[in-house]
CSV table of C-alpha atoms and ligand atoms in Angstrom, one decimal:
chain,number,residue,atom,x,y,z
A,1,UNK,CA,124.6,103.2,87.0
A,2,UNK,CA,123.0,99.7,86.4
A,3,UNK,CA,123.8,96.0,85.4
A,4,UNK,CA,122.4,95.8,81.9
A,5,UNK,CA,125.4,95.5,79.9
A,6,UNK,CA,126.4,94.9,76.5
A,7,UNK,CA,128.9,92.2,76.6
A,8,UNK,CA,130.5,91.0,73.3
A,9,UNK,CA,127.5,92.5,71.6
A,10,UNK,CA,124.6,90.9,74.0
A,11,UNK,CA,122.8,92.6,76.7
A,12,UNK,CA,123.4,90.7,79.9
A,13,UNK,CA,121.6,91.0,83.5
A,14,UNK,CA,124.2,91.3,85.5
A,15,UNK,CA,126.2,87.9,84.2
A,16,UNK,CA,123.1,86.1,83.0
A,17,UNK,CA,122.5,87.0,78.9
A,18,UNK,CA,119.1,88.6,78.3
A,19,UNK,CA,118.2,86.4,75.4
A,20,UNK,CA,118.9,83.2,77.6
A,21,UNK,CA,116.6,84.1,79.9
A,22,UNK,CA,113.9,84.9,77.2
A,23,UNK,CA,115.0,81.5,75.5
A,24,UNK,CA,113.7,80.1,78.9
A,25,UNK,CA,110.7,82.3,80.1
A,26,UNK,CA,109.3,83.8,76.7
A,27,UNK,CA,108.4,87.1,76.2
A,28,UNK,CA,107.0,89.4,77.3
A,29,UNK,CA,108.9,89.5,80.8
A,30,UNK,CA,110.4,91.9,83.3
A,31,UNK,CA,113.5,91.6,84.5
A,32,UNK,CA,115.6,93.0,87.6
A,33,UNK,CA,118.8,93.4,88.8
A,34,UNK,CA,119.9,92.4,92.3
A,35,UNK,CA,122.7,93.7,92.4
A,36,UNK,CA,121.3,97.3,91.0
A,37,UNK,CA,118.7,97.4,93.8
A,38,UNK,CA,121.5,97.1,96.2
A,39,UNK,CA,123.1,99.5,94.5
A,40,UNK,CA,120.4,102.0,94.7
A,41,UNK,CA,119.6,101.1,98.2
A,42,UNK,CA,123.1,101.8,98.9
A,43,UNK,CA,123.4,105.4,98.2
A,44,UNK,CA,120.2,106.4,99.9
A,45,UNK,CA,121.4,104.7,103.0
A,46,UNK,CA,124.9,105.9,102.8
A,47,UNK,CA,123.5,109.9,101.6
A,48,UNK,CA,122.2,109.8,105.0
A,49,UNK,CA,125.1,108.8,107.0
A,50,UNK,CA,126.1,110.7,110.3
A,51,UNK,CA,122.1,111.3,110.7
A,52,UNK,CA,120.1,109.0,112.5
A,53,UNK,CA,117.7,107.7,109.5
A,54,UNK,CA,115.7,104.9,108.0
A,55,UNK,CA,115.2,104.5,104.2
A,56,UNK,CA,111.4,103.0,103.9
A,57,UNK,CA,111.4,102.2,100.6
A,58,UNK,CA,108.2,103.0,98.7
A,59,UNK,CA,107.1,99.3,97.7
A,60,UNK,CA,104.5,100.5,95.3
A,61,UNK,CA,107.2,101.4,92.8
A,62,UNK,CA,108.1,97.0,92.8
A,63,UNK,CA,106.4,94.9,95.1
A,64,UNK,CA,107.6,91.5,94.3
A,65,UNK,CA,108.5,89.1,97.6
A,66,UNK,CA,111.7,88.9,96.2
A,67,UNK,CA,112.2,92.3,95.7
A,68,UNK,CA,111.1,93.5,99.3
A,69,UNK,CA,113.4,90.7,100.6
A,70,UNK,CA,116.3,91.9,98.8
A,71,UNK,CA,115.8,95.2,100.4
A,72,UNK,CA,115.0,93.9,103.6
A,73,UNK,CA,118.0,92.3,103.6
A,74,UNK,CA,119.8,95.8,103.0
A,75,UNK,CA,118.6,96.9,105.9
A,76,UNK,CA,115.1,98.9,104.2
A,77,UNK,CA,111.8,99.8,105.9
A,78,UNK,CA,109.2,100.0,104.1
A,79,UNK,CA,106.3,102.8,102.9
A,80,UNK,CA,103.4,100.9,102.1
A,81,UNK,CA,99.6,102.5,101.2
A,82,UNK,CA,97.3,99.6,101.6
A,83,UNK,CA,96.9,96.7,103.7
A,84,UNK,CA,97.7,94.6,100.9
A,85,UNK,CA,101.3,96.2,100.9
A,86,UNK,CA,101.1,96.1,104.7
A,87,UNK,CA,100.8,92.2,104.4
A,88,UNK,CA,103.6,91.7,101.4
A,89,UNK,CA,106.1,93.9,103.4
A,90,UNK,CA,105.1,91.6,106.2
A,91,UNK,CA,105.2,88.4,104.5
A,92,UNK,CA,108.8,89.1,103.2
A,93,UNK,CA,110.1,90.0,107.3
A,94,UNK,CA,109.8,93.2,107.8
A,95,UNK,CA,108.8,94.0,111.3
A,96,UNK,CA,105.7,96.7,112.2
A,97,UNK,CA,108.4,98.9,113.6
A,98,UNK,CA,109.8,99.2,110.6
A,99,UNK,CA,106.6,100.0,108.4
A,100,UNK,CA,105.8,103.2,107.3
A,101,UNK,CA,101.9,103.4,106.0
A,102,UNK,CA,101.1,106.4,103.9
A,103,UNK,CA,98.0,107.1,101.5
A,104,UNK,CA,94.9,109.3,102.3
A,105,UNK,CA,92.4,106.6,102.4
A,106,UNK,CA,93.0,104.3,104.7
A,107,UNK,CA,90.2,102.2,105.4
A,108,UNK,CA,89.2,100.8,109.3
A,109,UNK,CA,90.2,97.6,108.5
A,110,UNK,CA,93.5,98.7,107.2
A,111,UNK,CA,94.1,100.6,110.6
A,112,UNK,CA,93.2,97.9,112.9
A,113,UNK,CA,95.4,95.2,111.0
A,114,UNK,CA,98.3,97.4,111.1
A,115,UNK,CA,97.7,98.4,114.6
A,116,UNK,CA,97.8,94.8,115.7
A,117,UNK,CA,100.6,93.6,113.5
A,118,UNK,CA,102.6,96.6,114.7
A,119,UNK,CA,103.2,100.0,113.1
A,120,UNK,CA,106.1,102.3,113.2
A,121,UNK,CA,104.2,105.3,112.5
A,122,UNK,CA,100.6,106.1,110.2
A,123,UNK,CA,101.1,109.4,108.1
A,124,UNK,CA,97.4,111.2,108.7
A,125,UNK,CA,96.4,112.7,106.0
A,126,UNK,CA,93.4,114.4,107.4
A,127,UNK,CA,91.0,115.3,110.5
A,128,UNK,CA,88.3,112.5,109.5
A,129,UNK,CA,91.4,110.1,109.4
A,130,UNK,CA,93.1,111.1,112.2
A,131,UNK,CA,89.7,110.8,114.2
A,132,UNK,CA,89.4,107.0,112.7
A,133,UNK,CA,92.8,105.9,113.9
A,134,UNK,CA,91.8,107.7,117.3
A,135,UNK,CA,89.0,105.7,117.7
A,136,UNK,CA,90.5,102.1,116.5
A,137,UNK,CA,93.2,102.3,118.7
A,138,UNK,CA,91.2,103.4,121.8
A,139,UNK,CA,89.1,100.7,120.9
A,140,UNK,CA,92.6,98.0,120.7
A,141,UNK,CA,93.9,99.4,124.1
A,142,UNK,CA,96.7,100.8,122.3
A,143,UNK,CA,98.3,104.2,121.1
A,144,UNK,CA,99.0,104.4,117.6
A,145,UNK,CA,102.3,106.7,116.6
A,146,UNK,CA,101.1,109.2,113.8
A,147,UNK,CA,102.7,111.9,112.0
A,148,UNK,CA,100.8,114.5,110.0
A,149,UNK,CA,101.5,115.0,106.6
A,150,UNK,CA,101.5,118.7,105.5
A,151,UNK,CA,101.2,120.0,101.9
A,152,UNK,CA,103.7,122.8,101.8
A,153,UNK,CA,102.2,124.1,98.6
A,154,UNK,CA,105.2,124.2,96.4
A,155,UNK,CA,105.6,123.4,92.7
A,156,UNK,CA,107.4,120.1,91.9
A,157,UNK,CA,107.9,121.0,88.3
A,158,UNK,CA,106.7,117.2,87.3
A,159,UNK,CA,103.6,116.0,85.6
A,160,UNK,CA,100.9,116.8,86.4
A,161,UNK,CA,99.4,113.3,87.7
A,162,UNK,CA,102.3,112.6,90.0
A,163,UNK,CA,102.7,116.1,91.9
A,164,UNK,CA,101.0,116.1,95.3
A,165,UNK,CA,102.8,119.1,97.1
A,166,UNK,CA,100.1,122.0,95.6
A,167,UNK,CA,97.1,123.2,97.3
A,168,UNK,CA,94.9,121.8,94.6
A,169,UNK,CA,96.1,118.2,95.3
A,170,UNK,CA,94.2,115.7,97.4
A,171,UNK,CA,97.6,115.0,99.7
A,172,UNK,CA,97.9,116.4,103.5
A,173,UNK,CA,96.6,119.2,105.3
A,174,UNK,CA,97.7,122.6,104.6
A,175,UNK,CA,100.7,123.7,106.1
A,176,UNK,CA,99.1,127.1,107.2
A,177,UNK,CA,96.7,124.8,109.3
A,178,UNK,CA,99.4,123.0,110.8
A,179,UNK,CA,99.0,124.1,114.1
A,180,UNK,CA,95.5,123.8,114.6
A,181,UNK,CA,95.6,120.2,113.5
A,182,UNK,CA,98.8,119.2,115.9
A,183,UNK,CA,96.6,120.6,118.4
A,184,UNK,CA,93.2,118.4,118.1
A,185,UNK,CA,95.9,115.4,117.7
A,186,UNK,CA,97.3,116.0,120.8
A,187,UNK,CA,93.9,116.5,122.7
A,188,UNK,CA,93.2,112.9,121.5
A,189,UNK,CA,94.2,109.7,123.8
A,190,UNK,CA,94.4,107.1,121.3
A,191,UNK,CA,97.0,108.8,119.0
A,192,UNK,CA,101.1,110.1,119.8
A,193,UNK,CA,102.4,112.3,117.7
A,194,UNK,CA,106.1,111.7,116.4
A,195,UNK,CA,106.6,114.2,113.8
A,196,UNK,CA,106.1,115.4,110.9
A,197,UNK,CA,105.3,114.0,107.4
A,198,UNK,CA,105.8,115.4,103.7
A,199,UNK,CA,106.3,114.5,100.0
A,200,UNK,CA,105.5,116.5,96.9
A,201,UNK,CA,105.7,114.3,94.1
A,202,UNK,CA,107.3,112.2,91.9
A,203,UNK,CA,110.1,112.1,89.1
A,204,UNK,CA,111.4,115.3,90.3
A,205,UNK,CA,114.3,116.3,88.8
A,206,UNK,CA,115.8,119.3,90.7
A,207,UNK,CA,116.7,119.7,94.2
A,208,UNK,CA,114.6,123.3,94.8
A,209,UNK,CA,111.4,122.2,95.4
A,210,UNK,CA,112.2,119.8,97.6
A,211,UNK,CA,114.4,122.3,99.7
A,212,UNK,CA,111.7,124.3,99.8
A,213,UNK,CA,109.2,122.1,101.3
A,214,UNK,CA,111.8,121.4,103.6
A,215,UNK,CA,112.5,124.7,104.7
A,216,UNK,CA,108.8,125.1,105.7
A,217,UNK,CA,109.1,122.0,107.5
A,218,UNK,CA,111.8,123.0,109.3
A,219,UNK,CA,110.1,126.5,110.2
A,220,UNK,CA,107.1,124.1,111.3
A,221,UNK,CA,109.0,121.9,113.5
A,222,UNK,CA,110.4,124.9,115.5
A,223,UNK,CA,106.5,126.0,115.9
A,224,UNK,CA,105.2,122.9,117.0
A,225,UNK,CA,108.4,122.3,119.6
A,226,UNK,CA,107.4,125.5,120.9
A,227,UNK,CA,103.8,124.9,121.0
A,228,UNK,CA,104.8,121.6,123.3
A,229,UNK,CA,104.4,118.9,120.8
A,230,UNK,CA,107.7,116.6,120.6
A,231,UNK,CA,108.8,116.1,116.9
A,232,UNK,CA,112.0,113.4,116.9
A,233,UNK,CA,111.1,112.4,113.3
A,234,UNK,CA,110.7,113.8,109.7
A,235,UNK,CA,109.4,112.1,107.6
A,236,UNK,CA,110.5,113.6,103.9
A,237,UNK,CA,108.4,111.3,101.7
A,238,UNK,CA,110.0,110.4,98.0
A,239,UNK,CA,110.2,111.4,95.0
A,240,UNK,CA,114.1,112.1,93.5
A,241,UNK,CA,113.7,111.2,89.7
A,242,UNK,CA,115.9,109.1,87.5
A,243,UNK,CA,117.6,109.3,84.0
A,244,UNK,CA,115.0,107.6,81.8
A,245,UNK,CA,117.3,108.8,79.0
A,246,UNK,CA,120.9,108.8,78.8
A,247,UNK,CA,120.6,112.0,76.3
A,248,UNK,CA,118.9,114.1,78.8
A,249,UNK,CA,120.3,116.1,81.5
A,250,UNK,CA,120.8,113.7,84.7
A,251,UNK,CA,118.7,114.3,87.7
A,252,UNK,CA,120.5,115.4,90.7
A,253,UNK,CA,122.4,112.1,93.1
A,254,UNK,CA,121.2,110.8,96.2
A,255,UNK,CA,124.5,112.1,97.5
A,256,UNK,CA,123.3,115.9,96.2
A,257,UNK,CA,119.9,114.7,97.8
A,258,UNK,CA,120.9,113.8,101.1
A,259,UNK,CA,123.9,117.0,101.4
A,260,UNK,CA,120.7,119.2,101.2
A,261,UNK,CA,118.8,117.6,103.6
A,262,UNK,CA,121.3,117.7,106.2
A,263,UNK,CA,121.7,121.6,105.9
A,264,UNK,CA,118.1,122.2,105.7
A,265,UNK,CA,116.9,119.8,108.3
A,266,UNK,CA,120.1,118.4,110.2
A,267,UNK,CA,120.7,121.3,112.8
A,268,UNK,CA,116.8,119.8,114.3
A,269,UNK,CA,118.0,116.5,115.6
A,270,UNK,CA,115.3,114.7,114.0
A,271,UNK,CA,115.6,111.1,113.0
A,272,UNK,CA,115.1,111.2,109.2
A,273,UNK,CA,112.8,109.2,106.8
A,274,UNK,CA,113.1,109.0,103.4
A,275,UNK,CA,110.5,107.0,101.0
A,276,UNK,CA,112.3,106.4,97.6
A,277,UNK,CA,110.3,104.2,95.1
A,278,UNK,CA,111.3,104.9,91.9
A,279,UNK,CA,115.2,105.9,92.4
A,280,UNK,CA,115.9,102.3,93.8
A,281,UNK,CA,113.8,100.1,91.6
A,282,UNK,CA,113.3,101.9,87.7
A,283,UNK,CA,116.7,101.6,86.4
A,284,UNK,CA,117.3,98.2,88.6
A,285,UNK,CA,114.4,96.6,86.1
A,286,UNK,CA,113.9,96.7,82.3
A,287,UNK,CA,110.8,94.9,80.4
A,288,UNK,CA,111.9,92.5,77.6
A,289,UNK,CA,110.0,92.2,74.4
A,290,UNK,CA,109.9,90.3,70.7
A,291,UNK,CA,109.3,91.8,67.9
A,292,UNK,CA,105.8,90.3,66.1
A,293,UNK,CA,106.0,92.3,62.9
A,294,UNK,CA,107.2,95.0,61.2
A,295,UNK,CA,104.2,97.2,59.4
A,296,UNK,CA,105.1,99.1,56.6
A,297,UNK,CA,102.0,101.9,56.9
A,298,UNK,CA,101.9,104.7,54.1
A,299,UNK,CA,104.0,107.4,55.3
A,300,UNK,CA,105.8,105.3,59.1
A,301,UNK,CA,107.3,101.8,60.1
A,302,UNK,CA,105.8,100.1,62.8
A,303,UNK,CA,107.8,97.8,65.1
A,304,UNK,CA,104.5,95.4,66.3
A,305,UNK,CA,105.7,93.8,69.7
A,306,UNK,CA,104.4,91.4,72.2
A,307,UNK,CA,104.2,93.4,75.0
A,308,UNK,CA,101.4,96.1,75.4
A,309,UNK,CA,100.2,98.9,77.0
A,310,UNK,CA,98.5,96.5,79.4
A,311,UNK,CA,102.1,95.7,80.7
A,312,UNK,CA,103.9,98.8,80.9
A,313,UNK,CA,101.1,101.6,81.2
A,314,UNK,CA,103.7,104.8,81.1
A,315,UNK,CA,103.8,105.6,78.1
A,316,UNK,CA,99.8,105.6,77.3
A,317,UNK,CA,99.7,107.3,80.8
A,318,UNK,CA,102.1,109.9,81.3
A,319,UNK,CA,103.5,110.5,78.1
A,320,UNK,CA,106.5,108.7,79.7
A,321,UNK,CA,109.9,108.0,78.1
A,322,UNK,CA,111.5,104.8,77.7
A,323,UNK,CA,114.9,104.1,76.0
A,324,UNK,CA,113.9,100.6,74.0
A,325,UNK,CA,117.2,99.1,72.8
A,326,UNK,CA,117.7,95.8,70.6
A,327,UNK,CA,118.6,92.5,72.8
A,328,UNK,CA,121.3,91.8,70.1
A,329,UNK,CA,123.3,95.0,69.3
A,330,UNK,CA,123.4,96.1,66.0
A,331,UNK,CA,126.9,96.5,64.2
A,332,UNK,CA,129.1,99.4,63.9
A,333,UNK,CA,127.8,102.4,61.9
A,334,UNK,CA,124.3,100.5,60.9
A,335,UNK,CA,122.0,103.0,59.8
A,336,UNK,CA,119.0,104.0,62.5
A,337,UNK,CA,115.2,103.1,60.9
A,338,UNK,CA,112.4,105.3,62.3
A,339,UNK,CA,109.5,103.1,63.9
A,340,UNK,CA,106.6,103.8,65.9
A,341,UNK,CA,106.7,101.0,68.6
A,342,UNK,CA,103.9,99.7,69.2
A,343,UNK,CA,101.7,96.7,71.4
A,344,UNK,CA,98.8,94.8,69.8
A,345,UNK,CA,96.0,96.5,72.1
A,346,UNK,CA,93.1,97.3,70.2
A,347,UNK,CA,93.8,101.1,71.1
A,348,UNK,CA,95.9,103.8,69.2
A,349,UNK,CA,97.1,104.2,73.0
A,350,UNK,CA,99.3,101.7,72.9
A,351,UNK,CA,102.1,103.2,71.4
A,352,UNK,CA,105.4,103.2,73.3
A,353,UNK,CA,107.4,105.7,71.3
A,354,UNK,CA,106.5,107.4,67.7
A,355,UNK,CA,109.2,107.9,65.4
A,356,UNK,CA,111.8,106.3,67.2
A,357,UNK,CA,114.9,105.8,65.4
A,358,UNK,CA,116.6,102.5,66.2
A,359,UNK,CA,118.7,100.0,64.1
A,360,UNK,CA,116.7,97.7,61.6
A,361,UNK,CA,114.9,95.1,62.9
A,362,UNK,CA,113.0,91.7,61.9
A,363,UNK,CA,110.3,89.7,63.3
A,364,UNK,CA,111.5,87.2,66.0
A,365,UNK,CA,114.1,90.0,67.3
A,366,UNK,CA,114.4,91.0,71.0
A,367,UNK,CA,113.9,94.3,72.1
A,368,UNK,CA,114.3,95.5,75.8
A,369,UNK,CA,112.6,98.5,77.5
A,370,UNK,CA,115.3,100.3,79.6
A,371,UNK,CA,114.2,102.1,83.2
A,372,UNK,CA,111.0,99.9,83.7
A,373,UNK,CA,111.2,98.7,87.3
A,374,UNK,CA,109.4,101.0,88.9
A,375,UNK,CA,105.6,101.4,88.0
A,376,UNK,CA,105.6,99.1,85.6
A,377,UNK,CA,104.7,95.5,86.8
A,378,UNK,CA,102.7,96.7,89.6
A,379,UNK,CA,100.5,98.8,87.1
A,380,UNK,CA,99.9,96.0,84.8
A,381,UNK,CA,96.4,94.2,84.0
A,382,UNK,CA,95.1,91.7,82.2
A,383,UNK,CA,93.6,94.5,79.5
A,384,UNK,CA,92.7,92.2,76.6
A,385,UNK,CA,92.8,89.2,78.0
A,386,UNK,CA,96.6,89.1,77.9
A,387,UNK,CA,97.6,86.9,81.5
A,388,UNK,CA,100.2,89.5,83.5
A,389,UNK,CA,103.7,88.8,82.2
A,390,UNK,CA,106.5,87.2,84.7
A,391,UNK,CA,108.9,88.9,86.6
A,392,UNK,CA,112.5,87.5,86.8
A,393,UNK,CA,115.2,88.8,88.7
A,394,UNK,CA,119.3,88.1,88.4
A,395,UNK,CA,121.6,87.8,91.4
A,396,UNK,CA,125.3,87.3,89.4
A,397,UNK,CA,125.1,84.9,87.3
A,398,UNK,CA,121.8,82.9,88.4
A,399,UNK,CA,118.4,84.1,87.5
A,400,UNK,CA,114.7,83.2,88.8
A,401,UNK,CA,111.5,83.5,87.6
A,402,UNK,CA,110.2,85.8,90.9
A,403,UNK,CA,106.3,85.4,89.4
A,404,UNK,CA,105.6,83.0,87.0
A,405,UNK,CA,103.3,83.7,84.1
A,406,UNK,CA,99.5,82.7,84.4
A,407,UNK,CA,97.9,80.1,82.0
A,408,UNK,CA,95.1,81.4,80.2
A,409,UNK,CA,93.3,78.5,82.0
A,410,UNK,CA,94.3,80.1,85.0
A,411,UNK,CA,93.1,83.4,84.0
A,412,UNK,CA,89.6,82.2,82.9
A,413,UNK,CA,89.1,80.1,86.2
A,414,UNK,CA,89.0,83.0,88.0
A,415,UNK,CA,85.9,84.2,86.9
A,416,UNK,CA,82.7,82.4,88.8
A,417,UNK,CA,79.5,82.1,86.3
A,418,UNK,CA,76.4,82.2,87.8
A,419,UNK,CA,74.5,79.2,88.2
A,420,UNK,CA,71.2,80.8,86.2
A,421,UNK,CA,73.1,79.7,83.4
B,501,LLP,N1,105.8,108.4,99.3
B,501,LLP,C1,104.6,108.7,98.9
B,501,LLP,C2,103.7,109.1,99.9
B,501,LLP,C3,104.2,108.6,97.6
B,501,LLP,O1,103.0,108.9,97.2
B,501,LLP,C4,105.1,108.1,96.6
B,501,LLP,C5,104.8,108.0,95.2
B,501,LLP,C6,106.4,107.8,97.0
B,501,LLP,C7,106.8,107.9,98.4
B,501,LLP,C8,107.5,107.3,96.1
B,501,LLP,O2,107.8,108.2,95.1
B,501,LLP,P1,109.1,107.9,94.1
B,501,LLP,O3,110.4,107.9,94.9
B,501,LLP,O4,108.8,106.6,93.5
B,501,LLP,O5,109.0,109.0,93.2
B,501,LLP,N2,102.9,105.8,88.7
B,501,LLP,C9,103.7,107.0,88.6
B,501,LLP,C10,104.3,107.4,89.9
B,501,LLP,C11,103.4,107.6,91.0
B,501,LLP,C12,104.0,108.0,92.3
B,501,LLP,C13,103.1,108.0,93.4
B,501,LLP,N3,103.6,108.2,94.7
B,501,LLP,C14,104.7,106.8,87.5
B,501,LLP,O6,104.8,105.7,86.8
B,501,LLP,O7,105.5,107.7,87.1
């Protein structure tokens, strides 16, 4: 469930109508929901209950101040995979012990700033890395709290790009050298294990994978206990998918999410970790759009818009599904037109949908792109020369422009010209 909202005809964000807000910022924006991030939050947090756990939501999905503070409010760690996202989930006050810093590159520098801001855990991704942290924090006078992350090699029945639990995938070490690596970690001074780490992809939208990865890990706790190593956390990564249509069969709930946990993992007494990105911010955020034209071509309709692949990238990228819906809805029994939606980037690419049947539409109308808070800002560029479009979030019935849009000026300035010229 989210706050976008017909009302009277109008979608509205939360209480604020969509079109005012576009009246105000232009298009193309996004736009969030407070109270749907809550929301989301909300029934991670509460799917957990009666086991001692911390939701570290995966900021890469939305990392807007505004949005991290929101969380943080809620009560949220955070899973961050670069010391840029190490310094935005500081800036917004969330404390190193509530940090979480995945990714299977991090770089020296990344190490040492997180080992000095404080760190509640690094999940190693391999023997070079492990060795790295090792050294940095021998090097700090300190002991820096790792978990390993293991790739269970399981099938997370999601596209290709975003599943990370096979053996062919770049993530963790394999699980059937589990041991061996536990070992070498504990022969190292600089570096205290505190348990283990996993995550197998994204968008997945059945509970059996993931209960299979965690049945290994719970197979592998037992091993390493009994090899001597203390494990008091799991870490369980992210990855439950959303409804990006309302047609298609609904991905399973938090609640479904958390019941299996507990039965596969909860008899271990291990604080659990969760890292949801996309479940708390997609549906809490939708991209608004106007429409430029309307092509007739020979044999389709196409709905020219303002915004572009350079804004939201899943579509051109993973084949991705968005619902688009019209800002002003259309009457009663109005008869659906077929369009291919698409951006003005010089690239057949940018296409959001072909041969999507909405109601009619003009130039000057307002479109909105449902499910797009999650890897959709953060994956934006300037592709064309189009500045990065603002972000605006709702709280009831008062909205606020969260990143304002760059000037062209702004974007231009940025470059430096040699002085050979
Ligand atoms: N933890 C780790 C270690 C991850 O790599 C990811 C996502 C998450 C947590 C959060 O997963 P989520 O709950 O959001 O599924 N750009 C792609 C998605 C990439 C996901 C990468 N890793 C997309 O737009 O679909």
């Amino acid at each position: 469930m989210d706050h976008f909202l017909y009302r009277d005809g109008d979608l509205f964000a939360e209480d604020v109508s969509v079109a005012e807000i576009a009246a105000e910022v232009g298009t193309p924006f996004y736009l969030y929901s407070t109270a749907t991030l809550e929301r989301h939050f909300r029934l991670f947090d509460e799917a957990l209950d009666g086991i001692d756990h911390l939701v570290c939501y995966a900021m890469k999905a939305a990392s807007n101040q505004a949005i991290l503070k929101t969380l943080a409010a809620c009560g949220a760690g955070m899973d961050v995979v670069s010391g840029g996202e190490y310094a935005r989930a500081k800036a917004a006050g969330v404390s190193g012990d509530k940090i979480v810093f995945s990714g299977v590159g991090k770089t020296i520098d990344e190490i040492e700033t997180a080992l000095s801001g404080g760190i509640r855990q690094f999940n190693v991704e391999s023997e070079p890395e492990m060795e790295a942290i090792n050294a940095v924090a021998l090097r700090l006078g300190v002991v820096a709290p790792i978990t390993i992350r293991v790739n269970p090699d399981v099938d997370a029945k999601t596209h290709a790009k975003i599943a990370t639990g096979k053996s062919e995938n770049k993530f963790g070490i394999p699980i059937s050298r589990a041991r061996e690596v536990y070992a070498h970690a504990a022969s190292l001074a600089g570096l205290k294990i505190v348990g283990i780490d996993v995550h197998i992809g994204s968008q997945l939208t059945e509970l059996e994978p993931f209960e299979l990865a965690y049945n290994k890990v719970a197979e592998l706790t037992e091993m390493l206990r009994a090899d001597g190593h203390e494990i008091k956390r799991l870490d369980l990564g992210g990855g439950l998918g959303i409804p990006y249509t309302r047609s298609n069969e609904a991905p399973p709930l938090p609640v479904e999410y958390g019941a299996m946990i507990k039965k596969t993992l909860g008899h271990l007494g291990c604080e659990i970790e969760i890292e949801p990105g996309r479940l708390i911010a997609g549906n809490a955020g939708i991209m608004v759009s106007k429409v430029i034209y309307v092509k007739e071509g020979e044999d389709r309709k196409f709905m020219i818009v303002d915004a572009a692949m350079n804004d939201l990238i899943r579509p051109a990228m993973y084949e991705a599904h968005h619902d688009i819906v019209p800002v002003s809805e259309a009457e009663a029994g109005v008869e659906q037109v077929s369009y291919d939606i698409v951006g003005p980037v010089c690239e057949s690419g940018d296409t959001f949908a072909k041969s999507r049947l909405m109601p009619p539409v003009v130039a000057g109308d307002l479109i909105a792109f449902r499910s797009a808070g999650a890897y959709g800002a953060v994956m934006s560029s300037e592709y064309n020369s189009r500045p990065l479009i603002p972000e605006v979030l709702v709280k009831d019935g008062d909205f606020a422009v969260i990143r304002k849009r760059p000037s062209v000026e702004e974007m231009i300035d940025r470059d430096d010209v040699p002085d050979w010229f």
